[in-house]
mmCIF file of C-alpha atoms in Angstrom:
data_model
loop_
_atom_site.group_PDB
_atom_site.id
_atom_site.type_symbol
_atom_site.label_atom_id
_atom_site.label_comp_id
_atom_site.label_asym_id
_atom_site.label_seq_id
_atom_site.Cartn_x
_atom_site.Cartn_y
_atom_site.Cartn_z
ATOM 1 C CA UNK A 1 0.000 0.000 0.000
ATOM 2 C CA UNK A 2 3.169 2.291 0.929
ATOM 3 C CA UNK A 3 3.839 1.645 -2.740
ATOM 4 C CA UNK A 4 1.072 2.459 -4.374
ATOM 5 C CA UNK A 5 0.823 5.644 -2.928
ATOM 6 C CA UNK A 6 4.577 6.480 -2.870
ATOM 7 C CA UNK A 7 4.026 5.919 -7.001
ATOM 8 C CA UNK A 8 0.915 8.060 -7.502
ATOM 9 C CA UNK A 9 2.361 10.411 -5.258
ATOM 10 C CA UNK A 10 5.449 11.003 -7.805
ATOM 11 C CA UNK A 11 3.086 10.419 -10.929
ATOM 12 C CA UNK A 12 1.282 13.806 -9.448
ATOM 13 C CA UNK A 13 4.518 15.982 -9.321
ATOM 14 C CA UNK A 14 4.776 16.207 -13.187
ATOM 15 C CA UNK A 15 1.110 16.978 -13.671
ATOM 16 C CA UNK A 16 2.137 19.747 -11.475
ATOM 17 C CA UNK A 17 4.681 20.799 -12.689
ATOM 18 C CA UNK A 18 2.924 21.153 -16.323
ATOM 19 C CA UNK A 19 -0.306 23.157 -14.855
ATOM 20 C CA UNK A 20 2.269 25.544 -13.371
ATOM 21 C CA UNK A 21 3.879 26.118 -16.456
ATOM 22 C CA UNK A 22 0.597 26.225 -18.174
ATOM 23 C CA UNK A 23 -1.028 28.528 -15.627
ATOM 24 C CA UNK A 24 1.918 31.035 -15.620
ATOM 25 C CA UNK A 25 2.270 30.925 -19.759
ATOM 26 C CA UNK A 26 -1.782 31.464 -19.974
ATOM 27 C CA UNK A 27 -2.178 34.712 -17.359
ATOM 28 C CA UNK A 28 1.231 36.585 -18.968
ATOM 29 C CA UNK A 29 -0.198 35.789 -22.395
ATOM 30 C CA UNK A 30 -3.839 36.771 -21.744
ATOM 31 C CA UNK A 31 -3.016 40.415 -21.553
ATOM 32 C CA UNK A 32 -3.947 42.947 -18.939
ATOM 33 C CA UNK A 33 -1.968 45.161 -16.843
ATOM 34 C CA UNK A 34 -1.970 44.415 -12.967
ATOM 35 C CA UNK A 35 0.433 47.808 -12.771
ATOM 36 C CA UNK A 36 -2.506 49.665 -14.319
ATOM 37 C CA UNK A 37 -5.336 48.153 -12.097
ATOM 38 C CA UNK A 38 -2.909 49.396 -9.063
ATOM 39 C CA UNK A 39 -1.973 53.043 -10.173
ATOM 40 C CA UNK A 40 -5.933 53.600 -11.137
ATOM 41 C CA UNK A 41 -7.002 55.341 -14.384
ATOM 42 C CA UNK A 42 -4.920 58.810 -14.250
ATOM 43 C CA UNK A 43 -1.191 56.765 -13.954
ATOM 44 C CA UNK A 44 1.494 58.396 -16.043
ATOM 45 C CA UNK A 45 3.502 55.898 -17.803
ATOM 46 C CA UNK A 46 6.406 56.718 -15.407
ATOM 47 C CA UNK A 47 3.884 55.487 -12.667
ATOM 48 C CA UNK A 48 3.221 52.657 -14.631
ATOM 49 C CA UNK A 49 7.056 51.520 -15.604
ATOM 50 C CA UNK A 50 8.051 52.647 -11.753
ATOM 51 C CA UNK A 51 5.214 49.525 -10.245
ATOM 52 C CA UNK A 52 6.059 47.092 -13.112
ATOM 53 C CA UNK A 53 9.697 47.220 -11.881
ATOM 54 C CA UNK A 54 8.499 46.752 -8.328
ATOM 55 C CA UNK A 55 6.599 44.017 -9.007
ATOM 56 C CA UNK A 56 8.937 42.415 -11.134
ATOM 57 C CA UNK A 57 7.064 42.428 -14.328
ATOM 58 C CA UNK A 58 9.869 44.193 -16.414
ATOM 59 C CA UNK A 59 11.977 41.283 -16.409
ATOM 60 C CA UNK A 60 11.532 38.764 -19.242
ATOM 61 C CA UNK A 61 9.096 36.062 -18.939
ATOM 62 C CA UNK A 62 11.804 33.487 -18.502
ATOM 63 C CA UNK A 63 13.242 35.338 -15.576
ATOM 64 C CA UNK A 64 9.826 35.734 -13.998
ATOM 65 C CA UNK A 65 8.970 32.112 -13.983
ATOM 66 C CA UNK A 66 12.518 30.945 -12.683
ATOM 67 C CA UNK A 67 12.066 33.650 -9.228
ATOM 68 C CA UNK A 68 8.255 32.298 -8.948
ATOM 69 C CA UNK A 69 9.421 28.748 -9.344
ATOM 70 C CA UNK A 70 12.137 29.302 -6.498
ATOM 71 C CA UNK A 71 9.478 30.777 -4.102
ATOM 72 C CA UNK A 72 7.139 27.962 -4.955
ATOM 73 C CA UNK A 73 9.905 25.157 -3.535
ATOM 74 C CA UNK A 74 10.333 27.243 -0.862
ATOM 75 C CA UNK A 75 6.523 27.102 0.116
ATOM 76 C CA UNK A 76 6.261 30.871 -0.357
ATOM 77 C CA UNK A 77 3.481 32.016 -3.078
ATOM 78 C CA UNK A 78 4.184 35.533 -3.326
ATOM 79 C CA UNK A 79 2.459 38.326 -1.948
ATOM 80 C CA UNK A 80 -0.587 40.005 -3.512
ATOM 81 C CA UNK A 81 -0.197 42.743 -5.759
ATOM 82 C CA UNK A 82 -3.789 44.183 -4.632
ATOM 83 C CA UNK A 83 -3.396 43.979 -1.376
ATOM 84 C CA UNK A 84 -0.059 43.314 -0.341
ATOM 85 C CA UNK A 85 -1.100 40.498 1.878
ATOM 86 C CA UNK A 86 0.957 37.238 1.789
ATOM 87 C CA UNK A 87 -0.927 34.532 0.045
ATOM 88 C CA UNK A 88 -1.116 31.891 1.791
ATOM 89 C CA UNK A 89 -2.656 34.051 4.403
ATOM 90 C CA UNK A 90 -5.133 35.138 1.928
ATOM 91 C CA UNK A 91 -6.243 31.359 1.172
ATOM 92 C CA UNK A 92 -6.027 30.449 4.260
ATOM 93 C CA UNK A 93 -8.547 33.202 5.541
ATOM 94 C CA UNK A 94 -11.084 32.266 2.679
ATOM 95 C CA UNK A 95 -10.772 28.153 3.148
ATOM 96 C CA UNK A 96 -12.569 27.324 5.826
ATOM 97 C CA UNK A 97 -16.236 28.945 4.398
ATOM 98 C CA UNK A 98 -15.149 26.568 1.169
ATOM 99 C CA UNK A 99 -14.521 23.629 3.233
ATOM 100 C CA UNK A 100 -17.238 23.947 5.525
ATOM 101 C CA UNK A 101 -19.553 24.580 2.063
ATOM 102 C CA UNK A 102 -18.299 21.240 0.469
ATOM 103 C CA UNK A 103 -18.509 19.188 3.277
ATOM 104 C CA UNK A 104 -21.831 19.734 4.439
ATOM 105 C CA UNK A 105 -22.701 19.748 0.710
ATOM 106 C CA UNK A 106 -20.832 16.293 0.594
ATOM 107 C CA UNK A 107 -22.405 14.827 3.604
ATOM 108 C CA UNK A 108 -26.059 16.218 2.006
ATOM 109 C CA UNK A 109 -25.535 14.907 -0.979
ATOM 110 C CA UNK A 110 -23.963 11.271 -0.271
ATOM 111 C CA UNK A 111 -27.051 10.799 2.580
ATOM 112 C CA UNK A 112 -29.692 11.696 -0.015
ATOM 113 C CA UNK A 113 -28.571 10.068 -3.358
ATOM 114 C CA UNK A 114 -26.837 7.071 -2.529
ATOM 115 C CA UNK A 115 -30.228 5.862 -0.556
ATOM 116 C CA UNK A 116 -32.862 7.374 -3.729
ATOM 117 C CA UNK A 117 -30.246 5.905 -6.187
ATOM 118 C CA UNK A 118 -30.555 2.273 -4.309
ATOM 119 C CA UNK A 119 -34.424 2.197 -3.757
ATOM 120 C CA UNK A 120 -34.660 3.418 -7.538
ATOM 121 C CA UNK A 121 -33.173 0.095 -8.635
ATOM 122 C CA UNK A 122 -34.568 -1.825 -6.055
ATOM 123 C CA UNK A 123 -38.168 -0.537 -7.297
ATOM 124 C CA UNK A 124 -37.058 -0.570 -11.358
ATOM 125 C CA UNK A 125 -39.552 0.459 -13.510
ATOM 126 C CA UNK A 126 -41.739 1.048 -10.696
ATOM 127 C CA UNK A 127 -43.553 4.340 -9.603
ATOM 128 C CA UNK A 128 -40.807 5.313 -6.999
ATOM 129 C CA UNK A 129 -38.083 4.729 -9.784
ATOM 130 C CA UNK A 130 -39.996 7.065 -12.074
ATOM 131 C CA UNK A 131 -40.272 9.801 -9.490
ATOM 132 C CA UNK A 132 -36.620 9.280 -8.570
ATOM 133 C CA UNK A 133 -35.438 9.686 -12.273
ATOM 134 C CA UNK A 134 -37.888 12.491 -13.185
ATOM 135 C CA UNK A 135 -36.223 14.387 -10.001
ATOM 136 C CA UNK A 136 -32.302 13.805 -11.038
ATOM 137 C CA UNK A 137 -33.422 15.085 -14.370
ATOM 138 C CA UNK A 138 -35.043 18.312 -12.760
ATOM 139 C CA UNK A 139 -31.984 18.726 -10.977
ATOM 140 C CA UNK A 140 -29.456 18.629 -13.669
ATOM 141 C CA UNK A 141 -32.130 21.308 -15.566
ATOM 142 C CA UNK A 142 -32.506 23.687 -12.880
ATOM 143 C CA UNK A 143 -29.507 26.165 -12.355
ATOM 144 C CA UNK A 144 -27.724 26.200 -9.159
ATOM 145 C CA UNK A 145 -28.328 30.131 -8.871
ATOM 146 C CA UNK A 146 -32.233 29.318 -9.472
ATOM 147 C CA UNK A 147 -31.736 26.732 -6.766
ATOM 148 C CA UNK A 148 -30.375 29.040 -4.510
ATOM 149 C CA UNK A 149 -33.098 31.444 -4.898
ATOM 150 C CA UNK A 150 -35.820 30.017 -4.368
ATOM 151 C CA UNK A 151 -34.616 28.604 -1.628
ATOM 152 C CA UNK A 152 -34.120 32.427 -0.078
ATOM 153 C CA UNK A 153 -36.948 33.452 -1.130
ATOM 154 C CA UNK A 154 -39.087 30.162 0.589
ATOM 155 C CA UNK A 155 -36.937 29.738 4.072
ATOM 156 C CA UNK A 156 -35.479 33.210 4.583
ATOM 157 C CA UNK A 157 -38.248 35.901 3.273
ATOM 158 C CA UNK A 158 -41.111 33.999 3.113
ATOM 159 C CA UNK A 159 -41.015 31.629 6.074
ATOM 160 C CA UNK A 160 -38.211 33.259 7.843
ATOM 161 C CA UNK A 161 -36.493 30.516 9.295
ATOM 162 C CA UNK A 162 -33.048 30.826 8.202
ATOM 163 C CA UNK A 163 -30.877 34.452 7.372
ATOM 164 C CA UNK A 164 -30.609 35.152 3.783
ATOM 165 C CA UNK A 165 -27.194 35.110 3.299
ATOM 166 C CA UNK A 166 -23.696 35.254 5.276
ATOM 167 C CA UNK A 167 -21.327 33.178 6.898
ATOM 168 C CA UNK A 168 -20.634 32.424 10.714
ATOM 169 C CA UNK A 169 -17.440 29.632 11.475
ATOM 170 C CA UNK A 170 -18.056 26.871 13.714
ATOM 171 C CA UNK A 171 -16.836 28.292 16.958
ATOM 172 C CA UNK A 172 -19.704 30.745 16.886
ATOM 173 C CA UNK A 173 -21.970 27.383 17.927
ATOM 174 C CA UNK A 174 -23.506 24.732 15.963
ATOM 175 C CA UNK A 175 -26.937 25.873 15.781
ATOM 176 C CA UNK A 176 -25.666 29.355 14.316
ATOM 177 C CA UNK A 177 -23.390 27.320 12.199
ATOM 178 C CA UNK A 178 -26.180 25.254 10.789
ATOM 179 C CA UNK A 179 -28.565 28.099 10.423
ATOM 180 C CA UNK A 180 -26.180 29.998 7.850
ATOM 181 C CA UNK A 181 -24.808 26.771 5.980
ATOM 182 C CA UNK A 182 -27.581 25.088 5.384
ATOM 183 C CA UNK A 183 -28.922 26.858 2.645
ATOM 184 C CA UNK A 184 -25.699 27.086 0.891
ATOM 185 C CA UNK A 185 -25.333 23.670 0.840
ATOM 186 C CA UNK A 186 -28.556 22.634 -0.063
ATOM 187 C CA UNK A 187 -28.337 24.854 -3.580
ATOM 188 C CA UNK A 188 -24.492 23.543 -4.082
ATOM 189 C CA UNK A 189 -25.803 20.255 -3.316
ATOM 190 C CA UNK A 190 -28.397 19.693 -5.548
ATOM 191 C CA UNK A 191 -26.971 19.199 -9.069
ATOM 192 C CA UNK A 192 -24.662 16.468 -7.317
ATOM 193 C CA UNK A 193 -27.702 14.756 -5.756
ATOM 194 C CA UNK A 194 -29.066 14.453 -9.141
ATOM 195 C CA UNK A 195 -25.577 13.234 -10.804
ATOM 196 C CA UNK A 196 -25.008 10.504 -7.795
ATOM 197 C CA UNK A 197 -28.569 9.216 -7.517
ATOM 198 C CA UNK A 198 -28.555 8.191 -10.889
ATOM 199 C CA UNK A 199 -24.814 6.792 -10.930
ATOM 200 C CA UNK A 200 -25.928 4.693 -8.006
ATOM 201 C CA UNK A 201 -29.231 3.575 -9.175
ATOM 202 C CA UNK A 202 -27.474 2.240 -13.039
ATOM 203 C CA UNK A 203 -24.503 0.482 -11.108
ATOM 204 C CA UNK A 204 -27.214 -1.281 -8.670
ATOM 205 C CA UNK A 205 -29.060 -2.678 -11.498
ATOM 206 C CA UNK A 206 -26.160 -3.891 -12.925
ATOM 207 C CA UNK A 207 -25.523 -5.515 -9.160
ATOM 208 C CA UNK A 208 -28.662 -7.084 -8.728
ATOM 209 C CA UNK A 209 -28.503 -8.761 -11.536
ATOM 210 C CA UNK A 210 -25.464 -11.190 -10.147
ATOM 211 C CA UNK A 211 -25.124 -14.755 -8.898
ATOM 212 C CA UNK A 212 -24.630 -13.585 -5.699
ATOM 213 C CA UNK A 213 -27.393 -11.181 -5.055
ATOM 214 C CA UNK A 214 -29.993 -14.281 -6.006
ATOM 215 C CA UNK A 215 -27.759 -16.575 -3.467
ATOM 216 C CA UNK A 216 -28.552 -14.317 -0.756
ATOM 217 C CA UNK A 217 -32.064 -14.144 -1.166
ATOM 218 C CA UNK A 218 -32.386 -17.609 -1.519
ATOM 219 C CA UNK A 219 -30.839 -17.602 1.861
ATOM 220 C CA UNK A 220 -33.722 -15.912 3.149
ATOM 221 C CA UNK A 221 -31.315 -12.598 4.056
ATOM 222 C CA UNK A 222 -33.124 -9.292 4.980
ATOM 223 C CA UNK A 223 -34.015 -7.475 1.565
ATOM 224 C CA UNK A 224 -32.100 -4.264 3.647
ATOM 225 C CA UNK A 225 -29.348 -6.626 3.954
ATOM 226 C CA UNK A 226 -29.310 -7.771 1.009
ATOM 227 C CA UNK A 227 -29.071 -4.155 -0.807
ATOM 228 C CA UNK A 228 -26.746 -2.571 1.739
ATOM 229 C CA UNK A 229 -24.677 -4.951 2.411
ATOM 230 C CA UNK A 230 -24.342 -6.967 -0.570
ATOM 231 C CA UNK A 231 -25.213 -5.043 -3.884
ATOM 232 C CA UNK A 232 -24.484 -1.563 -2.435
ATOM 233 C CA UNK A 233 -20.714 -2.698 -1.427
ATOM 234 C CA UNK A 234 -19.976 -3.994 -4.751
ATOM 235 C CA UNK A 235 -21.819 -1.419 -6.806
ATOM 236 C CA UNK A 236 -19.170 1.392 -4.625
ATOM 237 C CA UNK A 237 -16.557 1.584 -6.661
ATOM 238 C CA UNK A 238 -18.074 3.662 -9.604
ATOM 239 C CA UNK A 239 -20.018 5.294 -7.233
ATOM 240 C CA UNK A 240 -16.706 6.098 -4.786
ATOM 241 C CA UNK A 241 -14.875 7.576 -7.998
ATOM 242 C CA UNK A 242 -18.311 10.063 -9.084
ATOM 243 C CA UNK A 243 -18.588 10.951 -4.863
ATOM 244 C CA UNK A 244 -14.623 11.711 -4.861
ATOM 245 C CA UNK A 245 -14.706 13.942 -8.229
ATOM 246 C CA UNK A 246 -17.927 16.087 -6.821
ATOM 247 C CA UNK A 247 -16.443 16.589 -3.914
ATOM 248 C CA UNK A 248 -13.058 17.928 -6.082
ATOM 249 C CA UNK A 249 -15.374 19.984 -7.667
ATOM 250 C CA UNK A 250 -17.599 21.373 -4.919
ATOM 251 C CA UNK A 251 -14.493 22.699 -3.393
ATOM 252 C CA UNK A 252 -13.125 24.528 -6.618
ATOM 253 C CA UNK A 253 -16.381 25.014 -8.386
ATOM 254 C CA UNK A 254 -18.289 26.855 -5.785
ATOM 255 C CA UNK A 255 -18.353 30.765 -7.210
ATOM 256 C CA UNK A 256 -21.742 30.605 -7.512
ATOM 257 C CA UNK A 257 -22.860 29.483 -4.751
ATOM 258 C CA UNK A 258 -20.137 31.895 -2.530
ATOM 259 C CA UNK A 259 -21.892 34.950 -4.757
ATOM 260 C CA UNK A 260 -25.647 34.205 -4.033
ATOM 261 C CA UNK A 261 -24.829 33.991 -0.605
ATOM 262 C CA UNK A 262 -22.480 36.342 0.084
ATOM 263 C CA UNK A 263 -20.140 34.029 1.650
ATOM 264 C CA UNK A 264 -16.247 35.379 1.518
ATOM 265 C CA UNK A 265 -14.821 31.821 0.549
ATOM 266 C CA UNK A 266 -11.828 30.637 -2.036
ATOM 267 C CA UNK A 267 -14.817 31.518 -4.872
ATOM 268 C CA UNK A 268 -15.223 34.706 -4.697
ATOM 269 C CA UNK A 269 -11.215 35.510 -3.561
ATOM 270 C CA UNK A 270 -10.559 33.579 -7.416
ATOM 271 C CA UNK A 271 -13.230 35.975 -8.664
ATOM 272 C CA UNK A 272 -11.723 38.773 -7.359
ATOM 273 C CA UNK A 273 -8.066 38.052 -8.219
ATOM 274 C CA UNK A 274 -9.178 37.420 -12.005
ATOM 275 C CA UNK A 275 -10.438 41.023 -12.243
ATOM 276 C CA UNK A 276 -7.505 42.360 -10.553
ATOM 277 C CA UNK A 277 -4.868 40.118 -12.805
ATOM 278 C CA UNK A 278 -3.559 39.702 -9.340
ATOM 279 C CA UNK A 279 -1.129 37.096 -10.791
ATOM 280 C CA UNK A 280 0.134 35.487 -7.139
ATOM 281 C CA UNK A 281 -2.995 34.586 -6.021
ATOM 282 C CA UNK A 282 -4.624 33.136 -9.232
ATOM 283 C CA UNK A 283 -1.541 31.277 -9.869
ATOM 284 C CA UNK A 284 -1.733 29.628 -6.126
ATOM 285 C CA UNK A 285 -5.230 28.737 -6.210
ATOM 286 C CA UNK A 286 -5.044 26.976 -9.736
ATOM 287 C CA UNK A 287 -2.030 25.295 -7.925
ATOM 288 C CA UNK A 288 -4.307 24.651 -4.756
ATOM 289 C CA UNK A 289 -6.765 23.130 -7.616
ATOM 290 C CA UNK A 290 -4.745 20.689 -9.126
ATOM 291 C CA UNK A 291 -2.954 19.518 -5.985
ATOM 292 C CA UNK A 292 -6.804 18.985 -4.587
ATOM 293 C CA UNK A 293 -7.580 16.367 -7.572
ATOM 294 C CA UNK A 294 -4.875 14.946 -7.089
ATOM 295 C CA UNK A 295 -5.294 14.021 -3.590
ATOM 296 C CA UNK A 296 -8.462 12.635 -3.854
ATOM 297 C CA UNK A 297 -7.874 10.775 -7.028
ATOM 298 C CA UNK A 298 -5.671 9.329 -4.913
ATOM 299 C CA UNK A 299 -7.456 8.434 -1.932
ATOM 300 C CA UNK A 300 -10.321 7.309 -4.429
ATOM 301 C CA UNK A 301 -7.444 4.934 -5.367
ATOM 302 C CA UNK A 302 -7.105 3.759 -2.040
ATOM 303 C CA UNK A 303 -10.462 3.220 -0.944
ATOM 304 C CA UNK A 304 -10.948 1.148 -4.272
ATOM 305 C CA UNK A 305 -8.360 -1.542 -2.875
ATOM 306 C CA UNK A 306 -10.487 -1.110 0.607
ATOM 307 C CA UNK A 307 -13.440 -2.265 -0.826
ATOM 308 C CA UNK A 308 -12.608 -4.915 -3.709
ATOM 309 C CA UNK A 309 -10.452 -7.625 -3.011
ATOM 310 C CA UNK A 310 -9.745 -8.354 -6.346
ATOM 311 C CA UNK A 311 -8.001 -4.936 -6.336
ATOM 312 C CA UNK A 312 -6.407 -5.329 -3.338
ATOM 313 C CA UNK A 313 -5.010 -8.777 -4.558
ATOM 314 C CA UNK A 314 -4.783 -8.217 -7.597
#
């Protein structure tokens, strides 16, 4: 097992090393002035040339990548050029909101579809199945911003149950915690629902369909046992890799969900640094992206070898 991961671990560091290359090529290349968005609209180009050589950006392109490169192995990211705030402390004042989004979106999501995905098959071709597919289909139609709004518009301003929008951390107290995620996570949660629900429900039927399934009812198991225990386990594995990728892309994918709600997550800190060309911190949090998949590509990896044997033996 030490293996396997020591050799995905080293397969990640050129994929790496490529997106940085790619990321810094693609913002120098895109155009736009980050000196400009600094000195403001009435800059003289002696303004102008006197921030560029501050920053750095006078040197060649070359030069540029070699210093970032150096800072990079040295676990420094640069400072940004907006603010002038180091940037790890920038992402790391803006993560938890993400994480705490994704993971309550996660946990949503997984204890919703996995359970309509497995009583969809169960029931195939039945009325429940219908209503379960005509529902995953509504959810990959509806936008996520829709989503969200109605949602505000029925809990907060309507029923007034839950604030509008906002975020409060987990030390302020669960209940507060609760009462200004929840809504969030519902909206970011609901395309994935959809997506999962039906990935479990197709790789059930294909399940339920095997030797093994009919042994154990002719054993006279539970049916519960016999869909939870049996099917469910070996259906995981495409389910485990569709989980691990929404989660990737909960985390990295969540702008719209940060905007509706006003919550001051990685999201809106990427929109932000895009307007700016703030060239640091876009760079770091494409960076922050790609190390992300790869770490749960990984521990997908891992958990596939937990749950087949023929994996794990193999």
């Amino acid at each position: 097992m030490i293996a396997v991961i020591l050799r995905r671990v080293l397969a990640a560091i050129p994929v790496l090393v490529v997106v940085a290359v790619f990321v810094f090529a693609l913002l120098r290349l895109a155009g736009g002035d980050p000196a400009a968005v600094i000195a403001g609209d009435m800059a003289t180009p002696e303004q102008l040339a006197a921030i560029r050589a501050k920053l750095g950006l006078d040197q060649s392109l070359p030069t540029q990548f070699v210093s970032w490169a150096r800072e990079i192995l040295a676990g420094d990211f640069g400072t940004s050029l907006i603010s002038g705030t180091p940037v790890t402390r920038l992402i790391g004042q803006r993560l938890e909101p993400t994480l705490s989004l994704a993971l309550v979106a996660i946990t949503i999501t997984v204890l919703v579809a996995v359970p309509l995905g497995v009583v969809a098959a169960w029931r195939h071709g039945g009325l429940l199945d219908r209503v379960v597919s005509a529902a995953t289909v509504l959810g990959f139609s509806v936008p996520v911003f829709v989503v969200g709004y109605i949602l505000i518009e029925l809990f907060a301003k309507q029923l007034q149950l839950l604030p509008v929008q906002g975020f409060r951390p987990l030390s302020a107290g669960l209940d507060t915690f609760l009462r200004y995620i929840i809504l969030p996570a519902l909206t970011l949660s609901s395309i994935y629902v959809a997506l999962i629900a039906r990935m479990t429900r197709a790789s059930m039927l294909d399940v339920l369909g095997e030797d093994f399934v009919r042994t154990a009812h002719a054993k006279g198991l539970p049916e519960r046992l016999v869909l939870f225990r049996h099917a469910l386990r070996n259906a995981a594995v495409p389910i485990l890799t569709v989980i691990g990728t929404g989660f990737a892309l909960m985390i990295t994918g969540v702008v719209i969900t940060e905007s509706v709600f006003n919550i001051p997550g990685l999201g809106r800190l990427t929109v932000d640094a895009i307007l700016a060309r703030d060239y640091p911190v876009i760079q770091a949090l494409i960076l922050l992206t790609s190390a992300v998949y790869v770490l749960i590509n990984l521990l997908i990896d891992l958990s596939y070898a937990a749950l087949d044997a023929r994996i794990r033996h193999g």
